[in-house]
Structures are given as structure tokens and as C-alpha cells.
XYZ file of C-alpha atoms in Angstrom:
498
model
C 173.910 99.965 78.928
C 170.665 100.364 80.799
C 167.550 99.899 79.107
C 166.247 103.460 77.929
C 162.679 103.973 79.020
C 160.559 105.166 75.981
C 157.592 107.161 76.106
C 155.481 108.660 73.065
C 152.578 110.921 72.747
C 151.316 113.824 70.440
C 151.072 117.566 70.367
C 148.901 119.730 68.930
C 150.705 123.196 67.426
C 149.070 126.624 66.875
C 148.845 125.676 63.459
C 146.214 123.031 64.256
C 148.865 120.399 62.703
C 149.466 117.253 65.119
C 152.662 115.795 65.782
C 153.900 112.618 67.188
C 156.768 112.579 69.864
C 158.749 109.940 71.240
C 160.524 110.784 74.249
C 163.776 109.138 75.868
C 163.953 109.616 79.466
C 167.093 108.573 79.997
C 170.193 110.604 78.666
C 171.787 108.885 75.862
C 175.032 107.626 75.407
C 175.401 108.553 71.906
C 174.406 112.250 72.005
C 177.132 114.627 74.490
C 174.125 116.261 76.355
C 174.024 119.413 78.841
C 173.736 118.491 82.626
C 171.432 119.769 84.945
C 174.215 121.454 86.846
C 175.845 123.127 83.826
C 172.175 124.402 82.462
C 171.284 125.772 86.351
C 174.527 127.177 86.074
C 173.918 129.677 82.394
C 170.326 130.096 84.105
C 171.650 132.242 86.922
C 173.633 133.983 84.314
C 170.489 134.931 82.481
C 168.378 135.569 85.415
C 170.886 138.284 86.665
C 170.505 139.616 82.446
C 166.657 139.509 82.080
C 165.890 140.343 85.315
C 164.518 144.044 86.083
C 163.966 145.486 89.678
C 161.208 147.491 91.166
C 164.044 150.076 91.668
C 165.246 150.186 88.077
C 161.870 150.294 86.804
C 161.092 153.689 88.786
C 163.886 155.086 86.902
C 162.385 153.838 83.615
C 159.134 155.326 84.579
C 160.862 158.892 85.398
C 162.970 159.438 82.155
C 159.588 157.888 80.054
C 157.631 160.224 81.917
C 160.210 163.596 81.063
C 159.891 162.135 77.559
C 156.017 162.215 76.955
C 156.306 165.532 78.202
C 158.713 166.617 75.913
C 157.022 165.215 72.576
C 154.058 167.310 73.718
C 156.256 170.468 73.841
C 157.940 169.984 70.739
C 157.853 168.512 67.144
C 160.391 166.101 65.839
C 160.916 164.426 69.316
C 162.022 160.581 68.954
C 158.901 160.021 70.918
C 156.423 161.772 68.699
C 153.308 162.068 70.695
C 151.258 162.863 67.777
C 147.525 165.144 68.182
C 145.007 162.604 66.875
C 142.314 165.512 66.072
C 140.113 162.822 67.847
C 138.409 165.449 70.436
C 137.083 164.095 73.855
C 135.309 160.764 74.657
C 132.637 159.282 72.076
C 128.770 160.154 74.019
C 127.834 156.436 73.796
C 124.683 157.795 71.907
C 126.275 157.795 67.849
C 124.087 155.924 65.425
C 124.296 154.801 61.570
C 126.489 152.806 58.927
C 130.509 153.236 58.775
C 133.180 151.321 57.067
C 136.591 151.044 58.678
C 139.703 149.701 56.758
C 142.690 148.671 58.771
C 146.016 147.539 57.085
C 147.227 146.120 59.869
C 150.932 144.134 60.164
C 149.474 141.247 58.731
C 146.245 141.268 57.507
C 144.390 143.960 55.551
C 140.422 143.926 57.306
C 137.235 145.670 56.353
C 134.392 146.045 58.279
C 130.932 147.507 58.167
C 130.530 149.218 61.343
C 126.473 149.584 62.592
C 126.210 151.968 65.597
C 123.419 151.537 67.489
C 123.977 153.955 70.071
C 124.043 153.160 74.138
C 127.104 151.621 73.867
C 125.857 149.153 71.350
C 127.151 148.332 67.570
C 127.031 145.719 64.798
C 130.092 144.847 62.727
C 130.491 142.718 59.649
C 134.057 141.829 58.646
C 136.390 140.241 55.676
C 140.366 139.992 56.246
C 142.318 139.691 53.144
C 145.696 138.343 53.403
C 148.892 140.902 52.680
C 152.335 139.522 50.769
C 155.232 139.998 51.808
C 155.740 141.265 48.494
C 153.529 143.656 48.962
C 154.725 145.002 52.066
C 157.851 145.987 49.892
C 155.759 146.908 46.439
C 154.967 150.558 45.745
C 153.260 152.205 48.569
C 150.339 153.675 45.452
C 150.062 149.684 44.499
C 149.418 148.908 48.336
C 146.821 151.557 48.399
C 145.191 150.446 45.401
C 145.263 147.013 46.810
C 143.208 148.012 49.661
C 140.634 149.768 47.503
C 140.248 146.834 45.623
C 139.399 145.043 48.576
C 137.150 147.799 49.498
C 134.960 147.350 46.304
C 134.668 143.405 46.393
C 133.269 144.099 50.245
C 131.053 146.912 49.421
C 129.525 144.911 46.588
C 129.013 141.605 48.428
C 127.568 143.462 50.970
C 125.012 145.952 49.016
C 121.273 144.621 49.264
C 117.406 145.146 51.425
C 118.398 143.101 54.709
C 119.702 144.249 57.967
C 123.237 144.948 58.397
C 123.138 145.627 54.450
C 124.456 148.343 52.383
C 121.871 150.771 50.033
C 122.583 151.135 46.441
C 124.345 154.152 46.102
C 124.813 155.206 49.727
C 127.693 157.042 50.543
C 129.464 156.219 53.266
C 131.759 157.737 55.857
C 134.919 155.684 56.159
C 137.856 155.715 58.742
C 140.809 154.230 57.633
C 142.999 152.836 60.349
C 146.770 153.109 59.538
C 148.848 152.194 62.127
C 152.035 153.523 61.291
C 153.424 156.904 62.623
C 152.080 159.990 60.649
C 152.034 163.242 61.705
C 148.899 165.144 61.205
C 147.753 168.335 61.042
C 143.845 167.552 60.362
C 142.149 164.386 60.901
C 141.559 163.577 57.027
C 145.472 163.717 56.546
C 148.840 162.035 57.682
C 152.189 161.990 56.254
C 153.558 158.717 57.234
C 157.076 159.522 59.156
C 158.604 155.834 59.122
C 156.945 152.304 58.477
C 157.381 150.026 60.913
C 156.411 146.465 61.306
C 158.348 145.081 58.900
C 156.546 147.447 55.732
C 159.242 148.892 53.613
C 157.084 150.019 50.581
C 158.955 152.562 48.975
C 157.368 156.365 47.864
C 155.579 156.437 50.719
C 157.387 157.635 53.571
C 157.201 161.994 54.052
C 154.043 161.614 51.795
C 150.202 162.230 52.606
C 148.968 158.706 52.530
C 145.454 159.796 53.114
C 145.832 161.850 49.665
C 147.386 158.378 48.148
C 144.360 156.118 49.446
C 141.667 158.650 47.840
C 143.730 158.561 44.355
C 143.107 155.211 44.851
C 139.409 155.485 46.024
C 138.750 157.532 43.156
C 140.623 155.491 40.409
C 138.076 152.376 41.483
C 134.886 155.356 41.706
C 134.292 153.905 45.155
C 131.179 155.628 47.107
C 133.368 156.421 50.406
C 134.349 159.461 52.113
C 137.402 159.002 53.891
C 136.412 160.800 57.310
C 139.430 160.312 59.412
C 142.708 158.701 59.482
C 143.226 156.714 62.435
C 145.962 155.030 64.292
C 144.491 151.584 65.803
C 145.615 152.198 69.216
C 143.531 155.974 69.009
C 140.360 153.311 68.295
C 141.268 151.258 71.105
C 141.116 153.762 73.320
C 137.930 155.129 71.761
C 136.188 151.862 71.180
C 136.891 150.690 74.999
C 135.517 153.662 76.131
C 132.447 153.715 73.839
C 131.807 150.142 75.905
C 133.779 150.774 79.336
C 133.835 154.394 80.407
C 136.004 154.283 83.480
C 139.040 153.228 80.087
C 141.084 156.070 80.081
C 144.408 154.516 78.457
C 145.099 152.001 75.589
C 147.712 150.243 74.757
C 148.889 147.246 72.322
C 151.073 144.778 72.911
C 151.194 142.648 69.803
C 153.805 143.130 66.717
C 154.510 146.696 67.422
C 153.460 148.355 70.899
C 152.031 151.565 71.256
C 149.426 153.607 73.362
C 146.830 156.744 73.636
C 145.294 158.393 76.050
C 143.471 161.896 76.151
C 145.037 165.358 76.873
C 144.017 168.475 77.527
C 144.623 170.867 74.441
C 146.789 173.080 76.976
C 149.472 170.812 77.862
C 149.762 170.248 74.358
C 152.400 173.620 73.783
C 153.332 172.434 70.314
C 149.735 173.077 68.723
C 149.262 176.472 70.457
C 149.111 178.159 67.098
C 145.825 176.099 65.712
C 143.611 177.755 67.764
C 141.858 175.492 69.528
C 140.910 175.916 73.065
C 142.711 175.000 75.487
C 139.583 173.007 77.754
C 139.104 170.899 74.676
C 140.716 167.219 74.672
C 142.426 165.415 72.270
C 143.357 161.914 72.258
C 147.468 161.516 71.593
C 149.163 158.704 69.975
C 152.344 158.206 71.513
C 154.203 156.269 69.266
C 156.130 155.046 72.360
C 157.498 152.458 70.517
C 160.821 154.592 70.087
C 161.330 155.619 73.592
C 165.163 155.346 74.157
C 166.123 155.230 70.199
C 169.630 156.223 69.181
C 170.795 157.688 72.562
C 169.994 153.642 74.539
C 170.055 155.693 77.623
C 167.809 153.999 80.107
C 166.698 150.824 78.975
C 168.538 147.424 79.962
C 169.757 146.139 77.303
C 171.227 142.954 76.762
C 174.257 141.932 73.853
C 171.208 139.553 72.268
C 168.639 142.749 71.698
C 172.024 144.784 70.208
C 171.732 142.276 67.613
C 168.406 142.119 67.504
C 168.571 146.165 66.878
C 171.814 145.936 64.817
C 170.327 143.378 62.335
C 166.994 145.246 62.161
C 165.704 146.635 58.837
C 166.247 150.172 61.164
C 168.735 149.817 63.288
C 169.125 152.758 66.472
C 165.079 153.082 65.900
C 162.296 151.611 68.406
C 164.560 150.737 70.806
C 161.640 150.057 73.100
C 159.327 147.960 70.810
C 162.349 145.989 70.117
C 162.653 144.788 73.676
C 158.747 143.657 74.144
C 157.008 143.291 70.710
C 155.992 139.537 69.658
C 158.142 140.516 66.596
C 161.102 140.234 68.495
C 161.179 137.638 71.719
C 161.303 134.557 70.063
C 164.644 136.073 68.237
C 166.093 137.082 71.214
C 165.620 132.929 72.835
C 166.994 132.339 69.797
C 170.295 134.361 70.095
C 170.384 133.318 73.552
C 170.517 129.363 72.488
C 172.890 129.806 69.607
C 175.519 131.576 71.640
C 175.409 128.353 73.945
C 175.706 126.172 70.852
C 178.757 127.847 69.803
C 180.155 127.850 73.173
C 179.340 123.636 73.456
C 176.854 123.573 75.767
C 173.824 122.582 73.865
C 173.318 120.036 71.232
C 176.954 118.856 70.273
C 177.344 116.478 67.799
C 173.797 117.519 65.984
C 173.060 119.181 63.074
C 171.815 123.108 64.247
C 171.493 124.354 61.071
C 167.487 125.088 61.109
C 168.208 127.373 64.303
C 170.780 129.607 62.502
C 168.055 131.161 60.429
C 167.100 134.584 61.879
C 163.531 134.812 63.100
C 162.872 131.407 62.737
C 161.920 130.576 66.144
C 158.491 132.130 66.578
C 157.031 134.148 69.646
C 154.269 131.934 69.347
C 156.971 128.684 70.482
C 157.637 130.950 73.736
C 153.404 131.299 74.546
C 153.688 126.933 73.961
C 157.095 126.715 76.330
C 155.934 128.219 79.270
C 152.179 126.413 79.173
C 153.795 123.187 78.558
C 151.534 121.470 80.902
C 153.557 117.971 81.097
C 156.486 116.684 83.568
C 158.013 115.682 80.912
C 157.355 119.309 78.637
C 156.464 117.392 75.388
C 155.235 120.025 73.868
C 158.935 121.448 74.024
C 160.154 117.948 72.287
C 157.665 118.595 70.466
C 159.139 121.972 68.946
C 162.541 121.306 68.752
C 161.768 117.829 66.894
C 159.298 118.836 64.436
C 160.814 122.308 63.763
C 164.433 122.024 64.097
C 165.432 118.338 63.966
C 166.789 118.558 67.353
C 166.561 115.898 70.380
C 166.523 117.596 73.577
C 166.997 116.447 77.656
C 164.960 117.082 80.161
C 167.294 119.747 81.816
C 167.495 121.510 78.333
C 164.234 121.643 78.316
C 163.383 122.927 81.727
C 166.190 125.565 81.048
C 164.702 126.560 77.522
C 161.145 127.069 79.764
C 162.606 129.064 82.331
C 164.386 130.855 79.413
C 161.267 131.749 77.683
C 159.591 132.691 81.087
C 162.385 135.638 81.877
C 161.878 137.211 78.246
C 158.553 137.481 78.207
C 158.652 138.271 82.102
C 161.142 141.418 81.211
C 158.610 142.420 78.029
C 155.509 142.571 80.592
C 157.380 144.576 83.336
C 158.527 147.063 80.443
C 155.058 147.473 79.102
C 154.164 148.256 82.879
C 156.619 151.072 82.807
C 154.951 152.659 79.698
C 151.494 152.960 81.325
C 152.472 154.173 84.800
C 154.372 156.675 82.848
C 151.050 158.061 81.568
C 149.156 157.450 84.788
C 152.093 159.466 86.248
C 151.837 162.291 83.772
C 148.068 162.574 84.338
C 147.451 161.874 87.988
C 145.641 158.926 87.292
C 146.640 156.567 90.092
C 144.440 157.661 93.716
C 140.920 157.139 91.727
C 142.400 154.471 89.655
C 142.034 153.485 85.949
C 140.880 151.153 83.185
C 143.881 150.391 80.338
C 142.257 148.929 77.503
C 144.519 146.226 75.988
C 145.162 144.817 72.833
C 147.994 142.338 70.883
C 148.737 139.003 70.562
C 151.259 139.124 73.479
C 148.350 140.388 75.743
C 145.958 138.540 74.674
C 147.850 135.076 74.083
C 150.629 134.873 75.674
C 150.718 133.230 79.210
C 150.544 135.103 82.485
C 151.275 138.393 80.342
C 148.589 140.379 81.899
C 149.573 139.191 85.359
C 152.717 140.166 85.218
C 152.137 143.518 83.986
C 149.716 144.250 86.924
C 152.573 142.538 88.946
C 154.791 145.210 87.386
C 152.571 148.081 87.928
C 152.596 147.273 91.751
C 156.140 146.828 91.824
C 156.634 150.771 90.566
C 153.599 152.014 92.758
C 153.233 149.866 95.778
C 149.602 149.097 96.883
C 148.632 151.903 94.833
C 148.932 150.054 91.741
C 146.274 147.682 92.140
C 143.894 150.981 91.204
C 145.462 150.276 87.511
C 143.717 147.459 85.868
C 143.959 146.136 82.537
C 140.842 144.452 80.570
C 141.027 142.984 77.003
C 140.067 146.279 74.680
C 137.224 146.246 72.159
C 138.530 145.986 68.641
C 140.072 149.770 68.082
C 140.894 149.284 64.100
C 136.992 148.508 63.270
C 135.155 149.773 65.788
C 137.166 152.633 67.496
C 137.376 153.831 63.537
C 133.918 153.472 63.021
C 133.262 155.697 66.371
C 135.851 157.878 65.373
C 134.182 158.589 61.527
C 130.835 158.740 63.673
C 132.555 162.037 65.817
C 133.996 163.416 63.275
C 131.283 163.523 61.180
C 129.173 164.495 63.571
C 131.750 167.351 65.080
C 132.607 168.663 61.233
C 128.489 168.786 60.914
C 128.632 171.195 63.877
C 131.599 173.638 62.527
C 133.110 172.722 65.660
C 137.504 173.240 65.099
C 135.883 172.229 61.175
C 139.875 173.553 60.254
C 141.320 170.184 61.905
């Protein structure tokens, strides 16, 4: 037997844990490994799978397009596009002390917003970590949670210096809640479905503005809750407050989503509020369900079936499902237990640890494709120290190229939700800013690239008028902004109804 060659080295993980590796170089005798030939073989397979042309992509763009439209016309669509209230583009000029509390996916954050006007704010910030638990607990207990939170910030933070509270001030908060509601004033939403992986039961088809002041009251909190925002409405707002050629927003993190402004009059299905039809209104697309049920137009493979099929909702966010960082590393993971059962990968080892849904993070695809090493360590490095697993060098390269075609076919999706909008609006001779925000945009490798890449793809030349730049922070700021206007607009009596 020739002598195996033996290398070792160490990784660093996300998790700022190290980990040391030992590699072999040479394929072992005792382990039944894939070949190079039989991996480049299932690659091509995949490729043809993952893979979506500039052709199919128009056709994406066209039925997305129809379906904006029709959310506008009509309530009850699958793509909501809900009326924010948020009316026309902050000045730049809004001044004074706001608090904005975002329950985000993960963490619940609130912040003490300082506008200084000119484009120019302060912000100080505490995140408090949310349960799994109590994503399923009693949607009045999660409220209550996050005014207790509220109170332990608004008291460490009460005092003479700058950037500090007065006793006794009352202040304007906007509460960013990004789930869809549907609302009929901007100090009200009745949440139509949780998503992100919140189940917390009596909440859905109620007012959870009306639940969060129960709660504000019960802890006799000194906060007016101003306006009920969804984060990617603050994106938008926020990015423009600082960039004012933004005229989009969108998220690509956990769920994906995006806003823009409209003009009152396009908007047929709030004809009857009275409001005139010059004034603007940022929308919140929800566009996270585009192609639900029906699974009309998007390609879908037999992995994201099961992805949708063992969902907490299955049929619903049919497009989320095939970009969000919630989902990708699930769908690798599909992809390399279907080759375990067939034999191709890791015979006679124990696979056990990759059987578990979900556990091979997003995260793991971000590491896999910036693996900077010949000999992609930091891909030993996963499989070893997660799952137990010894991997070749042709596995490996196949698990990279892998990872490269999911998150290359999440990117060119998300570029077929913004040229739908820059479609709708006639954005694309003078050109826009898209304000963008998520952990995919902002961490995963090449993302942004290949959206742009995308975006030229459906529009030819054209497309480079389209940029994307990393957003301002929409749930704390954009609220903040957004409490600011209103505030400012209710002061006025201007649409004071909404």
C-alpha cells in the first residue's frame, strides 16, 4: 500500500470555535469513496436542475410582474401587496428622540433612535435573545415579553447626558413587526400568517398593535406606539433618508421581502379611503408567496417539494422557500442524502448526523464556496467536526460546486423580484438604487454579484442602471423615521383617518 501523505491544519468556524483537521490526500483503501468521474457525472445532473436561463427568467419576471399588479387591485391576493400608510419619502430634515422595537426572526432589538436631521441620526441599541419556546408561547406572553424588554431599556437609558432619555418623557415609538398584517391605519395590523418559523398561537386574524399596547399599558410604559412597521417599509425609508436616488428595498436574509412607493391611484383596492390619488404610499409586498399553492412558474426541483412538503406551511411562500437562508442549506442537504441512499457518497460510514432536518446550516454553504485552500479544508473541516464524516477531494469539490448552484439559483430569483418592480414602475432608462438587507446579501459570497449578474441577464445592458448597495438598518432607523412622519403628518391633520 502506498504511503498516505498526511497533512493537518486548523479552521476557524462562524462560531469563533477552532478546529483541527487532518487531511489524507490519498484515497483510502479502507473507506469505498466516490470518484472524480462518478461525482462530475451527478454534477451535470444538478447543473441542468439548478440552473436558470436568461430566457426563463423573463418569464418569471412577466407572471411576477401581472401579480404585483393584481395584489394592488384586489384584497386577499396570495401576493398581498399591503398599503403601509407610510406616505412619500422622509424630507431628510426630521429631528428628536424615537424608540423602535423590532422582533425580528431571531432576536428581539430596541433602539433609541436620535434624528438629527440632514440625513443624520444617532442610535443606541440592546438585542435580547428570543426562545424557541417563545416563538411557540402565547402570542399576549410574546408581547409582554417585548415590553418587558422595553422597560429594562428605557430605564437604563433615562438620565442628563447626550443620547439620554428625560424623566418622564413620552416618547413616540414604531414597532417593527415583520410579519404580514394587513392594515387599514398605520397604528394597526392584524397579523395574516407568521412566518419565519413563529407559530405563537392567538395571534393570527388579531390586531397585534392592540395586543402590544395591552401590554404597554399592563407595564405603565411612557410610549406611544406611532406606527406599525414592516422592516423592509424601514429599509426602504431609512436608505432613502441617507441615499435618495433608493427607490426599492429588499431583504434577503431568513424570509425575503420588498417595498417600494406607489402612487395612491394605481392602488384600486383603497379607492374608498379617500385619499388622493397624487399622494404616495410605500407598499409591502410580501413577495415572499409569489407562486404559493398554484407552483405555476417557478422551477422547482423534487428537493424544494420536500423542503415545502415538510414545512410548518406547506403550499405557502413558495418563493421564499427557494432563496431564504432558512432554506438552502436544507436543500444541499436533501441533495447529499439522496446520493447516500443511492451509494454514491460515504459508504461504509455512519450518516446519521446528516439525517436530521435543517441541520446543515446556510451559514456551511457562505464557508464552502470561500474555501480558499486547494485542498478546501475548511470543507473537511465541516463534515469532520459537524457530522463525523471523512470526505475526498472530489467530494469535496462536488459539495463546493453544489453549494455554488443553490445559492447561484437564490440570487438570480431575487433578481427576478426587483426587475419585476422596476418593470411595473418604469424604473430602468434613469436607473435605480435597491437598498439591500439579510444575511444572504450581506454574507454570503458573490450574492450581490450575481444578482446584478441576474438583473443584466433579464434586461441586457440596461440592467447595469439597477444597482444594489447594503441598506441602512430599516427595523431601527427606517422605524424611527417612520414614527418621525407620522407624527409629524398626524400633527398636520394630513389623511389623520389612516
Amino acid at each position: 500500500m502506498p504511503s498516505s501523505r498526511r497533512g493537518s491544519g486548523s479552521v476557524i468556524l462562524p462560531s469563533g470555535q477552532t478546529i483541527a483537521i487532518h487531511t489524507r490526500t490519498q484515497d483510502e483503501e479502507d473507506l469505498p469513496h466516490a470518484t472524480k468521474k462518478t461525482m462530475a457525472d451527478h454534477l451535470r445532473k444538478y447543473e441542468s436542475l439548478f440552473t436558470l436561463t436568461p430566457q426563463r427568467m423573463r418569464m418569471i419576471v412577466e407572471a411576477f410582474t401581472e401579480t404585483l399588479e393584481l395584489g394592488l387591485s384586489k384584497h386577499n391576493q396570495i401576493v398581498p401587496m399591503i398599503p403601509t400608510f407610510v406616505f412619500g419619502w422622509p424630507s431628510g430634515q426630521e429631528t428628536g428622540d424615537f424608540l423602535a422595537l423590532d422582533l425580528g426572526g431571531t432576536n428581539l432589538r430596541v433602539c433609541l433612535v436620535t434624528l438629527q436631521g440632514s440625513g443624520k441620526f444617532e442610535i443606541t441599541q440592546t438585542k435580547y435573545r428570543l426562545t424557541e419556546e417563545q416563538k411557540q408561547d402565547d402570542g399576549q406572553k410574546l408581547f409582554d415579553f417585548c415590553a418587558e424588554c422595553l422597560k429594562t431599556f428605557v430605564e437604563s437609558n433615562v438620565g442628563d447626558g447626550p443620547g439620554m432619555l428625560k424623566e418622564g418623557q413620552i416618547l413616540p415609538l414604531g414597532f417593527t413587526f415583520s410579519y404580514p398584517c394587513s392594515q387599514d391605519r398605520i397604528d394597526h395590523g392584524e397579523l395574516i400568517r407568521w412566518t419565519k418559523g413563529f407559530g405563537a398561537p392567538n395571534t393570527e386574524g388579531r390586531d397585534v398593535a392592540e395586543m402590544f399596547k395591552q401590554s404597554l399599558a399592563k407595564y405603565n410604559l411612557p410610549i406611544q406606539l406611532t406606527a406599525l412597521i414592516n422592516d423592509t417599509t424601514g429599509t426602504l425609508i431609512a436608505s432613502h433618508y441617507v441615499n435618495p436616488r433608493t427607490k426599492i428595498a429588499v431583504i434577503f436574509g431568513t424570509g425575503c421581502n420588498a417595498a417600494y412607493m406607489e402612487h395612491v391611484k394605481d392602488i384600486s383596492k383603497i379607492a374608498n379611503l379617500g385619499i388622493p390619488g397624487e399622494a404616495e404610499m410605500a407598499i409591502n409586498c410580501e413577495w415572499g408567496a409569489f407562486d404559493s399553492f398554484e407552483h405555476e412558474h417557478l422551477p422547482r426541483t423534487k428537493y424544494d417539494a420536500i423542503v415545502d412538503e415538510t414545512s410548518n406551511k406547506p403550499g405557502e411562500q413558495a418563493f421564499e422557500k427557494l432563496i431564504s437562508g432558512r432554506y438552502l442549506g436544507e436543500i444541499l442537504r436533501l441533495v447529499i442524502c439522496e446520493l447516500i441512499d443511492e451509494g454514491v457518497l460515504f459508504l461504509g460510514q455512519n450518516t446519521y448526523k446528516l439525517e436530521k432536518p435543517y441541520c446543515f446550516d446556510t451559514a456551511f454553504l457562505s464557508l464552502m464556496e470561500s474555501d480558499p485552500t486547494d485542498e478546501l479544508l475548511m470543507i473537511i473541516g465541516i463534515f469532520t467536526h459537524f457530522f463525523a464524516l471523512e470526505t475526498t477531494l472530489a467530494e469535496r469539490q462536488f459539495f463546493r460546486a453544489l453549494a455554488k448552484l443553490i445559492g447561484r439559483r437564490a440570487a438570480r430569483l431575487s433578481a427576478c423580484g426587483i426587475a419585476a418592480i422596476v418593470n411595473k414602475m418604469g424604473y430602468l432608462e434613469e436607473g435605480c438604487s435597491v437598498g439591500a438587507d439579510g444575511s444572504l446579501y450581506n454574507k454570503y459570497p458573490g450574492f450581490p454579484d450575481r444578482v446584478h449578474e441576474g438583473l443584466q441577464d433579464i434586461f441586457g445592458d440596461k440592467g447595469r442602471n439597477i444597482v444594489t448597495h447594503h441598506a441602512e438598518d430599516g427595523s431601527g432607523v427606517g422605524s424611527a423615521i417612520i414614527a418621525a412622519m407620522t407624527k409629524t403628518r398626524k400633527d398636520a391633520g394630513l389623511y389623520a383617518h389612516v
